[in-house]
CSV table of C-alpha atoms and ligand atoms in Angstrom, one decimal:
chain,number,residue,atom,x,y,z
A,1,MET,CA,124.0,106.9,54.4
A,2,LEU,CA,120.5,106.6,55.9
A,3,GLN,CA,117.6,105.1,53.9
A,4,PHE,CA,114.1,106.3,54.7
A,5,PRO,CA,111.6,103.6,55.4
A,6,SER,CA,109.2,102.4,52.6
A,7,VAL,CA,105.6,103.5,53.1
A,8,PRO,CA,103.1,102.8,54.6
A,9,VAL,CA,104.9,103.2,57.9
A,10,VAL,CA,103.6,102.1,61.3
A,11,SER,CA,106.1,102.7,64.2
A,12,ARG,CA,106.1,103.1,67.9
A,13,LEU,CA,107.7,104.9,70.8
A,14,ALA,CA,108.5,102.2,73.4
A,15,PRO,CA,109.6,103.7,76.7
A,16,THR,CA,110.0,101.7,79.9
A,17,PRO,CA,108.8,103.2,83.2
A,18,SER,CA,111.8,101.9,85.2
A,19,GLY,CA,113.7,105.2,85.4
A,20,PHE,CA,113.5,108.8,84.3
A,21,LEU,CA,113.9,109.2,80.6
A,22,HIS,CA,117.4,110.5,79.6
A,23,LEU,CA,118.8,112.3,76.6
A,24,GLY,CA,119.4,109.0,74.7
A,25,ASN,CA,115.7,108.1,75.1
A,26,ALA,CA,114.6,111.6,74.0
A,27,VAL,CA,116.8,111.5,70.9
A,28,ASN,CA,115.5,108.1,70.0
A,29,PHE,CA,111.8,109.2,70.3
A,30,THR,CA,112.4,112.4,68.4
A,31,LEU,CA,114.1,110.5,65.6
A,32,THR,CA,111.3,107.9,65.5
A,33,TRP,CA,108.7,110.7,65.4
A,34,LEU,CA,110.5,112.6,62.7
A,35,LEU,CA,111.0,109.6,60.3
A,36,THR,CA,107.4,108.4,60.9
A,37,ARG,CA,105.9,111.8,60.3
A,38,ARG,CA,108.0,112.3,57.2
A,39,ALA,CA,106.6,109.1,55.8
A,40,GLY,CA,103.0,110.1,56.7
A,41,GLY,CA,102.9,107.0,59.0
A,42,THR,CA,101.1,106.0,62.1
A,43,LEU,CA,102.8,106.3,65.5
A,44,HIS,CA,101.9,104.3,68.6
A,45,LEU,CA,102.9,105.0,72.2
A,46,ARG,CA,103.7,101.5,73.5
A,47,ILE,CA,104.9,101.6,77.1
A,48,ASP,CA,106.8,98.5,78.2
A,49,ASP,CA,105.9,97.9,81.8
A,50,LEU,CA,106.5,94.1,81.8
A,51,ASP,CA,109.0,94.5,84.7
A,52,ARG,CA,106.9,95.9,87.5
A,53,ALA,CA,109.6,95.4,90.1
A,54,ARG,CA,111.4,98.6,89.0
A,55,PHE,CA,108.1,100.4,88.1
A,56,ARG,CA,107.3,103.7,89.9
A,57,PRO,CA,104.3,106.0,89.2
A,58,ALA,CA,106.7,108.9,88.9
A,59,TYR,CA,108.5,107.1,86.0
A,60,LEU,CA,105.2,106.5,84.2
A,61,ASP,CA,104.2,110.2,84.7
A,62,ASN,CA,107.7,111.2,83.4
A,63,ILE,CA,107.1,109.5,80.1
A,64,PHE,CA,104.1,111.7,79.3
A,65,ARG,CA,105.7,114.9,80.5
A,66,THR,CA,108.9,114.2,78.5
A,67,LEU,CA,106.9,113.6,75.3
A,68,GLU,CA,104.9,116.8,75.9
A,69,TRP,CA,108.2,118.8,76.6
A,70,LEU,CA,109.6,117.4,73.3
A,71,GLY,CA,106.4,118.4,71.4
A,72,LEU,CA,106.0,114.8,70.1
A,73,ASP,CA,102.4,113.7,69.3
A,74,TYR,CA,101.3,110.1,68.6
A,75,ASP,CA,98.3,108.6,66.9
A,76,GLN,CA,97.5,105.6,69.1
A,77,GLY,CA,98.1,104.8,72.8
A,78,PRO,CA,97.3,106.0,76.2
A,79,SER,CA,96.8,109.8,76.8
A,80,GLY,CA,98.0,109.6,80.4
A,81,PRO,CA,99.0,107.3,83.3
A,82,ALA,CA,95.4,106.5,84.3
A,83,GLU,CA,94.4,105.4,80.8
A,84,PHE,CA,97.6,103.4,80.5
A,85,GLU,CA,97.0,101.5,83.7
A,86,ARG,CA,93.4,100.8,82.7
A,87,TYR,CA,93.7,99.7,79.1
A,88,TYR,CA,97.3,99.4,77.9
A,89,SER,CA,99.5,97.8,80.6
A,90,GLN,CA,101.4,94.7,79.5
A,91,GLN,CA,100.2,93.2,82.8
A,92,GLN,CA,96.9,92.7,81.1
A,93,ARG,CA,98.4,90.5,78.4
A,94,LEU,CA,100.5,88.1,80.5
A,95,ALA,CA,98.2,85.2,79.5
A,96,GLU,CA,98.7,86.0,75.8
A,97,TYR,CA,102.5,86.0,76.2
A,98,GLU,CA,102.3,82.7,78.2
A,99,ALA,CA,100.1,81.1,75.5
A,100,ALA,CA,102.6,82.0,72.8
A,101,LEU,CA,105.5,80.6,74.8
A,102,GLN,CA,103.7,77.3,75.4
A,103,ALA,CA,102.7,77.1,71.7
A,104,ALA,CA,106.3,77.8,70.7
A,105,ARG,CA,107.6,75.1,73.0
A,106,THR,CA,105.0,72.6,71.7
A,107,ALA,CA,105.8,73.4,68.1
A,108,HIS,CA,109.6,73.4,68.6
A,109,PRO,CA,110.4,71.0,71.5
A,110,THR,CA,114.2,71.0,70.9
A,111,LEU,CA,114.6,74.8,70.8
A,112,PHE,CA,113.9,75.4,74.5
A,113,TYR,CA,115.0,74.1,77.8
A,114,ALA,CA,114.6,74.9,81.5
A,115,CYS,CA,117.4,76.4,83.5
A,116,ARG,CA,117.8,76.4,87.3
A,117,CYS,CA,121.0,78.3,87.6
A,118,SER,CA,121.1,81.0,90.3
A,119,ARG,CA,122.5,84.4,89.7
A,120,THR,CA,125.7,83.5,91.4
A,121,GLU,CA,126.1,80.3,89.4
A,122,LEU,CA,125.4,82.2,86.2
A,123,ALA,CA,128.2,84.7,87.1
A,124,ARG,CA,130.6,82.0,88.0
A,125,ALA,CA,130.1,79.9,84.9
A,126,ALA,CA,129.7,82.7,82.4
A,127,ALA,CA,131.2,81.9,79.0
A,128,PRO,CA,133.5,84.4,77.3
A,129,GLY,CA,131.5,87.6,76.5
A,130,GLY,CA,129.4,87.0,79.6
A,131,HIS,CA,127.0,84.6,77.9
A,132,TYR,CA,125.2,81.7,79.5
A,133,SER,CA,127.6,78.7,79.5
A,134,GLY,CA,124.8,76.1,78.8
A,135,THR,CA,125.0,74.3,82.2
A,136,CYS,CA,121.4,73.2,82.0
A,137,GLN,CA,121.3,72.5,78.2
A,138,THR,CA,121.3,68.7,78.5
A,139,LEU,CA,119.7,68.2,82.0
A,140,GLY,CA,116.1,67.9,80.7
A,141,LEU,CA,114.7,69.8,83.6
A,142,PRO,CA,110.9,70.0,83.8
A,143,PHE,CA,109.5,73.2,82.2
A,144,GLU,CA,106.6,73.4,84.7
A,145,ALA,CA,108.7,73.2,87.8
A,146,SER,CA,108.5,76.5,89.7
A,147,GLY,CA,111.5,78.8,89.9
A,148,LEU,CA,113.0,77.7,86.6
A,149,ALA,CA,113.8,80.0,83.7
A,150,TRP,CA,113.2,79.0,80.1
A,151,ARG,CA,116.0,79.5,77.6
A,152,ALA,CA,116.2,79.4,73.8
A,153,ARG,CA,118.6,76.8,72.5
A,154,VAL,CA,120.3,78.9,69.9
A,155,PRO,CA,122.0,76.6,67.3
A,156,PRO,CA,125.7,77.5,67.1
A,157,THR,CA,125.7,78.5,63.4
A,158,THR,CA,122.6,80.7,63.6
A,159,ALA,CA,123.1,83.8,61.5
A,160,ILE,CA,120.5,86.5,61.7
A,161,ILE,CA,120.6,89.0,58.8
A,162,TRP,CA,118.6,92.1,58.0
A,163,PRO,CA,119.0,95.2,55.7
A,164,ASP,CA,119.4,98.0,58.2
A,165,LEU,CA,118.3,101.4,57.1
A,166,ALA,CA,121.2,103.2,58.8
A,167,GLN,CA,123.9,100.6,59.0
A,168,GLY,CA,123.5,98.7,55.8
A,169,PRO,CA,123.3,94.9,55.6
A,170,GLN,CA,123.6,93.3,59.1
A,171,LEU,CA,124.7,89.9,60.2
A,172,VAL,CA,124.6,88.8,63.8
A,173,ALA,CA,126.0,85.4,64.9
A,174,LEU,CA,123.3,85.0,67.5
A,175,ALA,CA,125.0,82.1,69.5
A,176,GLU,CA,128.2,84.1,69.8
A,177,GLU,CA,126.7,87.5,70.4
A,178,LEU,CA,123.9,86.6,72.8
A,179,GLY,CA,124.0,82.9,73.5
A,180,ASP,CA,121.0,80.9,74.9
A,181,PHE,CA,118.9,83.8,76.1
A,182,VAL,CA,116.0,83.7,78.5
A,183,VAL,CA,112.5,83.7,77.0
A,184,ARG,CA,110.6,83.1,80.3
A,185,LYS,CA,111.8,84.4,83.6
A,186,LYS,CA,112.0,82.4,86.9
A,187,ASP,CA,108.9,84.2,88.1
A,188,GLY,CA,107.0,82.6,85.2
A,189,MET,CA,106.6,85.8,83.2
A,190,ALA,CA,107.6,86.2,79.5
A,191,ALA,CA,110.9,87.9,78.9
A,192,TYR,CA,111.1,91.3,77.3
A,193,GLN,CA,112.1,89.9,73.9
A,194,VAL,CA,108.9,87.8,73.7
A,195,ALA,CA,106.5,90.5,74.8
A,196,SER,CA,108.2,93.0,72.5
A,197,VAL,CA,107.7,90.9,69.4
A,198,LEU,CA,104.1,90.0,70.2
A,199,ASP,CA,103.1,93.6,71.0
A,200,ASP,CA,104.8,95.1,67.9
A,201,GLN,CA,103.0,92.5,65.7
A,202,ARG,CA,99.7,93.1,67.4
A,203,LEU,CA,100.0,96.8,66.6
A,204,GLY,CA,101.1,96.2,63.0
A,205,VAL,CA,104.4,97.9,63.6
A,206,ASN,CA,106.6,97.6,60.5
A,207,PHE,CA,109.3,100.2,61.3
A,208,ILE,CA,111.5,100.1,64.5
A,209,VAL,CA,114.1,102.8,65.3
A,210,ARG,CA,116.6,101.9,68.1
A,211,GLY,CA,120.2,102.4,69.1
A,212,GLN,CA,123.2,100.4,67.8
A,213,ASP,CA,123.6,98.8,71.2
A,214,LEU,CA,120.4,96.8,70.6
A,215,ARG,CA,121.5,94.9,67.6
A,216,ALA,CA,121.8,91.6,69.5
A,217,SER,CA,118.3,92.2,70.9
A,218,THR,CA,116.9,92.7,67.4
A,219,ALA,CA,118.6,89.5,66.3
A,220,ALA,CA,117.0,87.6,69.2
A,221,GLN,CA,113.6,89.0,68.3
A,222,LEU,CA,114.0,88.0,64.6
A,223,TRP,CA,114.9,84.5,65.7
A,224,LEU,CA,111.9,84.4,68.0
A,225,ALA,CA,109.6,85.6,65.2
A,226,GLU,CA,110.2,82.4,63.3
A,227,VAL,CA,109.6,80.3,66.4
A,228,LEU,CA,106.6,82.0,68.1
A,229,PRO,CA,103.4,80.9,66.2
A,230,GLY,CA,101.9,83.5,63.9
A,231,GLN,CA,104.7,86.1,64.4
A,232,ALA,CA,106.7,85.6,61.1
A,233,GLY,CA,105.4,89.0,59.9
A,234,PHE,CA,107.9,90.5,62.3
A,235,THR,CA,110.8,89.4,60.0
A,236,ARG,CA,109.5,92.0,57.5
A,237,THR,CA,110.0,94.9,60.0
A,238,GLN,CA,112.2,97.7,58.7
A,239,PHE,CA,114.9,98.3,61.2
A,240,LEU,CA,117.0,101.5,61.7
A,241,HIS,CA,119.8,101.2,64.3
A,242,HIS,CA,121.1,104.6,64.9
A,243,ASN,CA,124.6,105.5,66.2
A,244,LEU,CA,124.8,106.3,69.9
A,245,LEU,CA,125.5,109.7,71.3
A,246,LEU,CA,129.0,110.0,72.5
A,247,ASP,CA,130.5,112.5,74.9
A,248,ALA,CA,133.7,114.3,74.3
A,249,ALA,CA,135.7,111.4,75.7
A,250,GLY,CA,134.0,109.0,73.3
A,251,GLN,CA,131.9,107.3,76.1
A,252,LYS,CA,128.3,106.3,75.6
A,253,LEU,CA,126.3,109.2,76.9
A,254,SER,CA,123.8,107.4,79.1
A,255,LYS,CA,126.7,105.8,81.0
A,256,SER,CA,128.8,108.9,81.4
A,257,THR,CA,126.1,111.2,82.7
A,258,GLN,CA,125.0,109.3,85.8
A,259,THR,CA,123.4,112.3,87.4
A,260,SER,CA,121.1,113.0,84.5
A,261,GLN,CA,120.5,109.3,84.2
A,262,GLN,CA,119.1,109.3,87.7
A,263,ARG,CA,117.0,112.5,87.5
A,264,GLY,CA,116.2,112.4,83.8
A,265,ILE,CA,116.5,115.0,81.0
A,266,LEU,CA,113.5,117.0,82.3
A,267,ALA,CA,115.2,117.7,85.6
A,268,GLU,CA,118.1,119.4,83.8
A,269,GLY,CA,115.8,122.3,83.0
A,270,ALA,CA,117.2,122.7,79.5
A,271,ALA,CA,115.2,123.5,76.4
A,272,PRO,CA,114.3,120.7,74.0
A,273,GLN,CA,116.7,122.1,71.5
A,274,VAL,CA,119.4,120.1,73.2
A,275,VAL,CA,117.6,117.0,71.9
A,276,TYR,CA,116.8,118.4,68.5
A,277,ARG,CA,120.4,119.4,67.9
A,278,ALA,CA,121.6,116.0,68.9
A,279,VAL,CA,119.2,114.5,66.4
A,280,ALA,CA,120.5,116.9,63.7
A,281,THR,CA,124.0,115.8,64.5
A,282,LEU,CA,123.1,112.1,64.3
A,283,LEU,CA,121.5,112.6,60.9
A,284,GLY,CA,124.4,114.6,59.6
A,285,LEU,CA,122.3,117.8,59.2
A,286,PRO,CA,123.6,121.3,60.0
A,287,VAL,CA,123.2,122.0,63.7
A,288,GLY,CA,120.9,124.9,62.7
A,289,ALA,CA,118.3,122.3,61.6
A,290,GLY,CA,117.9,121.5,65.3
A,291,GLU,CA,116.2,124.7,66.2
A,292,SER,CA,112.7,123.1,66.3
A,293,LEU,CA,110.8,120.0,65.2
A,294,ALA,CA,109.7,122.0,62.1
A,295,THR,CA,113.2,122.9,61.1
A,296,LEU,CA,114.3,119.3,61.5
A,297,ARG,CA,111.4,118.1,59.4
A,298,ALA,CA,112.1,120.8,56.7
A,299,ALA,CA,115.8,119.7,56.6
A,300,LEU,CA,115.0,116.2,55.6
A,301,PRO,CA,115.2,115.7,51.8
A,302,GLU,CA,112.4,114.4,49.6
A,303,GLN,CA,114.5,111.6,48.1
A,304,ASN,CA,114.8,108.1,49.6
A,305,SER,CA,118.1,108.6,51.5
A,306,LEU,CA,120.1,111.1,53.4
B,1,LIG,ZN1,121.1,76.8,83.9
């Protein structure tokens, strides 16, 4: 059963210009749009360009063209690539992210440590599940030395809970599922989790729709919200983790369709109904509801759940 979010709703589409958008992205955006519009909410376009190493102008352009193809409008955010670069890029808020990290470390000196492990060392020493083994936990390395990452020291018994609108009550044992995650990268820039919490709070976002594969990420962000000064409001976010699209063999779609992953959904030359129908399927609606955004919207009931 899927619960609809309580009003008033403020949500966001949060694409990353590090590749062409694929079917999974398009489904997530359409579902976010649908549930936000049903609630009469406000929708932001919040492009996540923290990692400029994989950024390409063509990927940024593809975000706007994909949203247009899908017919999805939004209330706040850049109207195109030029406006994005000028007013909305995360590169303009790096100092804000850094200040938040410094404040968090000052307020909670035992919850962070510096890590000097190389990529090779990390791979060699990885704990079961691929997590960081904690090599640098007790070394007391200096935070300000260049080339070191900062990690959160996640207490072993940390349990993150939230009432998920699609999956029901959730519990993530953060130390087991994610381990001591990076909050500041070796290049001195805030990690994705930090920037994401700060940006969502700055925009007043209170409803986040994402795939089931991001549960651990959500748990990390909820943990950070209690630790980053002034971000506790993030813990009141309403989360909806939708099921992932599977192909006929039961594989995650984005992994199994490498070609479309590389070229993006737009390059397939299909009609947007392929996305709308996938959304209808995810919501358990008749496939016919996926003819258009209007039929999807009309198929949603007025009561609080589906
Ligand atoms: Zn280390």
